[in-house]
Amino acid sequence: MPTTDPLPDHPAPDNPTGKLVLLRHGETEWSKSGRHTGLTDVPLTNRGERLAREAGGLVAGYDFSLVLTSPLERARRTAELAGLHAEVDPLLVEWDYGGFEGRTTRDIRRELGYNWSAFTHGVIRGTTPGETVEEVAGRASRVLTRVLPAMTEGDVALVAHGHFLRILTAVFLRMAPRFGAQITLDAGSVSVLSFYREQPAILSWNYGPELPLEPSES
């Protein structure tokens, strides 16, 4: 996905003291059924709204210097219900799944005849062009060039989507983007990244009112 946002005038700071709080939007009907939900604007379910409110309680103690949200309704509504006054950043949209938008992994695997995954095999062109995992990582990198300076002033919250936040976490940790495949993220969950002894680290991951019983499907 092309972008015209400028890079900052100064490089990212070293070892900022603030926390980076990641909030995945609450449940939607598509996330509930495991359908790949990229740029389609799907609203929260009633349970998704409850998860968003409960997430607000989890982040109430942070001192945010910056709060950003994806422009998609499910993220903006989650930020609102969590009590966060968020600025929209178009770079926080979910992975563009192209021709696999709205389809489940099970259905795609049945059609292809092998164990497809977006991280391993990528997506195809559809009504939208689709993105490679590296293109999503490029967007995440641009978000971090904005976020890291703000972390010198306080904590930062990002309200966005499962696959995007997993890839952003890989970039934050200075890992390959496909490392995101190994860290699942549930709807309505809160995760916290920080620096520990000068190294980027996970302080808390996939935390929420309900412990996951199985990996998230989307």
PDB file of N, CA, C and O in Angstrom, residues 14-40:
ATOM      1  N   ASP A  14      17.203   6.323  21.111  1.00  0.00           N
ATOM      2  CA  ASP A  14      17.728   5.074  21.658  1.00  0.00           C
ATOM      3  C   ASP A  14      17.087   4.792  23.010  1.00  0.00           C
ATOM      4  O   ASP A  14      17.080   5.651  23.890  1.00  0.00           O
ATOM      5  N   ASN A  15      16.515   3.587  23.153  1.00  0.00           N
ATOM      6  CA  ASN A  15      16.044   3.134  24.454  1.00  0.00           C
ATOM      7  C   ASN A  15      15.038   4.077  25.125  1.00  0.00           C
ATOM      8  O   ASN A  15      15.226   4.476  26.271  1.00  0.00           O
ATOM      9  N   PRO A  16      13.941   4.459  24.451  1.00  0.00           N
ATOM     10  CA  PRO A  16      12.950   5.330  25.100  1.00  0.00           C
ATOM     11  C   PRO A  16      12.317   4.637  26.296  1.00  0.00           C
ATOM     12  O   PRO A  16      12.205   3.412  26.345  1.00  0.00           O
ATOM     13  N   THR A  17      11.885   5.416  27.263  1.00  0.00           N
ATOM     14  CA  THR A  17      11.410   4.853  28.538  1.00  0.00           C
ATOM     15  C   THR A  17       9.923   4.511  28.544  1.00  0.00           C
ATOM     16  O   THR A  17       9.460   3.799  29.426  1.00  0.00           O
ATOM     17  N   GLY A  18       9.167   5.032  27.581  1.00  0.00           N
ATOM     18  CA  GLY A  18       7.731   4.771  27.565  1.00  0.00           C
ATOM     19  C   GLY A  18       7.400   3.349  27.134  1.00  0.00           C
ATOM     20  O   GLY A  18       8.235   2.625  26.584  1.00  0.00           O
ATOM     21  N   LYS A  19       6.152   2.961  27.366  1.00  0.00           N
ATOM     22  CA  LYS A  19       5.656   1.650  26.946  1.00  0.00           C
ATOM     23  C   LYS A  19       4.853   1.803  25.643  1.00  0.00           C
ATOM     24  O   LYS A  19       4.231   2.830  25.404  1.00  0.00           O
ATOM     25  N   LEU A  20       4.880   0.763  24.829  1.00  0.00           N
ATOM     26  CA  LEU A  20       4.073   0.720  23.612  1.00  0.00           C
ATOM     27  C   LEU A  20       2.952  -0.287  23.843  1.00  0.00           C
ATOM     28  O   LEU A  20       3.194  -1.498  23.910  1.00  0.00           O
ATOM     29  N   VAL A  21       1.732   0.200  23.965  1.00  0.00           N
ATOM     30  CA  VAL A  21       0.576  -0.623  24.291  1.00  0.00           C
ATOM     31  C   VAL A  21      -0.192  -0.916  22.999  1.00  0.00           C
ATOM     32  O   VAL A  21      -0.602   0.004  22.284  1.00  0.00           O
ATOM     33  N   LEU A  22      -0.374  -2.180  22.716  1.00  0.00           N
ATOM     34  CA  LEU A  22      -1.073  -2.620  21.509  1.00  0.00           C
ATOM     35  C   LEU A  22      -2.435  -3.169  21.896  1.00  0.00           C
ATOM     36  O   LEU A  22      -2.534  -4.085  22.716  1.00  0.00           O
ATOM     37  N   LEU A  23      -3.479  -2.626  21.297  1.00  0.00           N
ATOM     38  CA  LEU A  23      -4.840  -3.087  21.569  1.00  0.00           C
ATOM     39  C   LEU A  23      -5.454  -3.572  20.257  1.00  0.00           C
ATOM     40  O   LEU A  23      -5.649  -2.787  19.328  1.00  0.00           O
ATOM     41  N   ARG A  24      -5.685  -4.875  20.178  1.00  0.00           N
ATOM     42  CA  ARG A  24      -6.390  -5.395  19.016  1.00  0.00           C
ATOM     43  C   ARG A  24      -7.878  -5.133  19.190  1.00  0.00           C
ATOM     44  O   ARG A  24      -8.422  -5.283  20.295  1.00  0.00           O
ATOM     45  N   HIS A  25      -8.535  -4.733  18.108  1.00  0.00           N
ATOM     46  CA  HIS A  25      -9.967  -4.434  18.173  1.00  0.00           C
ATOM     47  C   HIS A  25     -10.760  -5.631  18.707  1.00  0.00           C
ATOM     48  O   HIS A  25     -10.320  -6.785  18.652  1.00  0.00           O
ATOM     49  N   GLY A  26     -11.948  -5.339  19.205  1.00  0.00           N
ATOM     50  CA  GLY A  26     -12.819  -6.388  19.730  1.00  0.00           C
ATOM     51  C   GLY A  26     -13.344  -7.305  18.637  1.00  0.00           C
ATOM     52  O   GLY A  26     -13.146  -7.084  17.436  1.00  0.00           O
ATOM     53  N   GLU A  27     -14.032  -8.315  19.056  1.00  0.00           N
ATOM     54  CA  GLU A  27     -14.546  -9.341  18.142  1.00  0.00           C
ATOM     55  C   GLU A  27     -15.519  -8.760  17.111  1.00  0.00           C
ATOM     56  O   GLU A  27     -16.336  -7.882  17.412  1.00  0.00           O
ATOM     57  N   THR A  28     -15.423  -9.262  15.872  1.00  0.00           N
ATOM     58  CA  THR A  28     -16.426  -9.023  14.831  1.00  0.00           C
ATOM     59  C   THR A  28     -16.982 -10.378  14.404  1.00  0.00           C
ATOM     60  O   THR A  28     -16.433 -11.432  14.752  1.00  0.00           O
ATOM     61  N   GLU A  29     -18.051 -10.351  13.620  1.00  0.00           N
ATOM     62  CA  GLU A  29     -18.582 -11.627  13.118  1.00  0.00           C
ATOM     63  C   GLU A  29     -17.547 -12.334  12.246  1.00  0.00           C
ATOM     64  O   GLU A  29     -17.455 -13.563  12.260  1.00  0.00           O
ATOM     65  N   TRP A  30     -16.767 -11.582  11.505  1.00  0.00           N
ATOM     66  CA  TRP A  30     -15.745 -12.201  10.650  1.00  0.00           C
ATOM     67  C   TRP A  30     -14.594 -12.769  11.468  1.00  0.00           C
ATOM     68  O   TRP A  30     -14.111 -13.860  11.179  1.00  0.00           O
ATOM     69  N   SER A  31     -14.117 -12.045  12.462  1.00  0.00           N
ATOM     70  CA  SER A  31     -13.027 -12.588  13.278  1.00  0.00           C
ATOM     71  C   SER A  31     -13.501 -13.802  14.066  1.00  0.00           C
ATOM     72  O   SER A  31     -12.759 -14.763  14.265  1.00  0.00           O
ATOM     73  N   LYS A  32     -14.755 -13.778  14.495  1.00  0.00           N
ATOM     74  CA  LYS A  32     -15.331 -14.907  15.235  1.00  0.00           C
ATOM     75  C   LYS A  32     -15.327 -16.177  14.401  1.00  0.00           C
ATOM     76  O   LYS A  32     -15.079 -17.282  14.907  1.00  0.00           O
ATOM     77  N   SER A  33     -15.589 -16.048  13.108  1.00  0.00           N
ATOM     78  CA  SER A  33     -15.660 -17.219  12.226  1.00  0.00           C
ATOM     79  C   SER A  33     -14.337 -17.507  11.512  1.00  0.00           C
ATOM     80  O   SER A  33     -14.266 -18.429  10.705  1.00  0.00           O
ATOM     81  N   GLY A  34     -13.307 -16.714  11.800  1.00  0.00           N
ATOM     82  CA  GLY A  34     -11.997 -16.980  11.211  1.00  0.00           C
ATOM     83  C   GLY A  34     -11.814 -16.450   9.806  1.00  0.00           C
ATOM     84  O   GLY A  34     -10.870 -16.843   9.113  1.00  0.00           O
ATOM     85  N   ARG A  35     -12.686 -15.568   9.355  1.00  0.00           N
ATOM     86  CA  ARG A  35     -12.551 -15.016   8.011  1.00  0.00           C
ATOM     87  C   ARG A  35     -11.488 -13.921   7.988  1.00  0.00           C
ATOM     88  O   ARG A  35     -11.410 -13.089   8.901  1.00  0.00           O
ATOM     89  N   HIS A  36     -10.647 -13.923   6.973  1.00  0.00           N
ATOM     90  CA  HIS A  36      -9.616 -12.896   6.839  1.00  0.00           C
ATOM     91  C   HIS A  36     -10.288 -11.542   6.618  1.00  0.00           C
ATOM     92  O   HIS A  36     -10.989 -11.345   5.638  1.00  0.00           O
ATOM     93  N   THR A  37     -10.057 -10.634   7.558  1.00  0.00           N
ATOM     94  CA  THR A  37     -10.721  -9.334   7.535  1.00  0.00           C
ATOM     95  C   THR A  37      -9.668  -8.258   7.371  1.00  0.00           C
ATOM     96  O   THR A  37      -9.054  -7.813   8.337  1.00  0.00           O
ATOM     97  N   GLY A  38      -9.447  -7.848   6.129  1.00  0.00           N
ATOM     98  CA  GLY A  38      -8.443  -6.835   5.860  1.00  0.00           C
ATOM     99  C   GLY A  38      -9.056  -5.451   5.833  1.00  0.00           C
ATOM    100  O   GLY A  38      -9.254  -4.811   6.858  1.00  0.00           O
ATOM    101  N   LEU A  39      -9.393  -4.970   4.631  1.00  0.00           N
ATOM    102  CA  LEU A  39      -9.902  -3.609   4.469  1.00  0.00           C
ATOM    103  C   LEU A  39     -11.423  -3.519   4.540  1.00  0.00           C
ATOM    104  O   LEU A  39     -11.977  -2.424   4.529  1.00  0.00           O
ATOM    105  N   THR A  40     -12.110  -4.661   4.639  1.00  0.00           N
ATOM    106  CA  THR A  40     -13.569  -4.643   4.779  1.00  0.00           C
ATOM    107  C   THR A  40     -13.938  -4.054   6.141  1.00  0.00           C
ATOM    108  O   THR A  40     -13.374  -4.431   7.164  1.00  0.00           O
TER     109      THR A  40
END
